[in-house]
Amino acid sequence: MSAYTVEIRVMPRAALLDPQGQAVQHALQALGFGDVASVRAGKHLVLQVQAATREEAAAKARTMCDRLLANPVTEDYECNVSQ
Amino acid sequence: MSAYTVEIRVMPRAALLDPQGQAVQHALQALGFGDVASVRAGKHLVLQVQAATREEAAAKARTMCDRLLANPVTEDYECNVSQ
């Protein structure tokens, strides 16, 4: 078993409204950053996972996303595994 | 002026406790993922920014992080600009 670092990015689906991103965009515009055309806000998670291989670590990470970390209806996710 | 995509990752500083990450770790362990040794939870923001050059877009993004997007006491950030 080795320790792998898994970076997971969870973002709202492109087709859906993103109220958090819109709030950030409005706050930026109020501060004078009028040239920000859009903001999407998501989560970034960094996990230390014990696994036998890189593929096993990636498979575990995908299962964690499906079961807990991402909402399958409203969010997409991406996993990157490094050692 | 061109449109640039700026990806910003805001993470809690390594030296600080991360209660959100700990909550995620406990929830994962309760679901049977006992081989997760640590979790750090942060934000991922994707901005569309109008700027004359890539360097200007990066400078604007850093100013936005310093002024609004990241807490300078508790968080670190990283910006990546692409066209």
GROMACS .gro file of C-alpha atoms in nm, chain A residues 24-39, chain B residues 1-6 46-53 56-61 63-64:
model
   38
   24VAL     CA    1  -1.897   3.644  -0.612
   25GLN     CA    2  -1.929   3.813  -0.952
   26HIS     CA    3  -2.154   4.086  -0.810
   27ALA     CA    4  -1.916   4.142  -0.518
   28LEU     CA    5  -1.622   4.172  -0.759
   29GLN     CA    6  -1.814   4.421  -0.973
   30ALA     CA    7  -1.899   4.625  -0.662
   31LEU     CA    8  -1.522   4.639  -0.590
   32GLY     CA    9  -1.456   4.778  -0.938
   33PHE     CA   10  -1.373   4.459  -1.127
   34GLY     CA   11  -1.625   4.524  -1.403
   35ASP     CA   12  -1.436   4.314  -1.658
   36VAL     CA   13  -1.529   3.983  -1.498
   37ALA     CA   14  -1.782   3.830  -1.736
   38SER     CA   15  -1.869   3.521  -1.534
   39VAL     CA   16  -1.775   3.331  -1.220
   84MET     CA   17  -0.907   4.307  -2.505
   85SER     CA   18  -0.938   3.929  -2.505
   86ALA     CA   19  -1.129   3.694  -2.282
   87TYR     CA   20  -0.914   3.484  -2.050
   88THR     CA   21  -1.019   3.195  -1.831
   89VAL     CA   22  -0.871   3.222  -1.484
  129VAL     CA   23  -1.341   2.975  -1.267
  130LEU     CA   24  -1.358   3.336  -1.391
  131GLN     CA   25  -1.393   3.480  -1.741
  132VAL     CA   26  -1.187   3.799  -1.738
  133GLN     CA   27  -1.143   4.062  -2.010
  134ALA     CA   28  -0.782   4.180  -2.033
  135ALA     CA   29  -0.528   4.305  -2.287
  136THR     CA   30  -0.267   4.040  -2.209
  139GLU     CA   31  -0.276   4.161  -1.705
  140ALA     CA   32  -0.541   3.892  -1.649
  141ALA     CA   33  -0.313   3.717  -1.398
  142ALA     CA   34  -0.242   4.046  -1.216
  143LYS     CA   35  -0.614   4.124  -1.197
  144ALA     CA   36  -0.685   3.776  -1.060
  146THR     CA   37  -0.569   4.151  -0.687
  147MET     CA   38  -0.918   3.994  -0.670
   0.00000   0.00000   0.00000
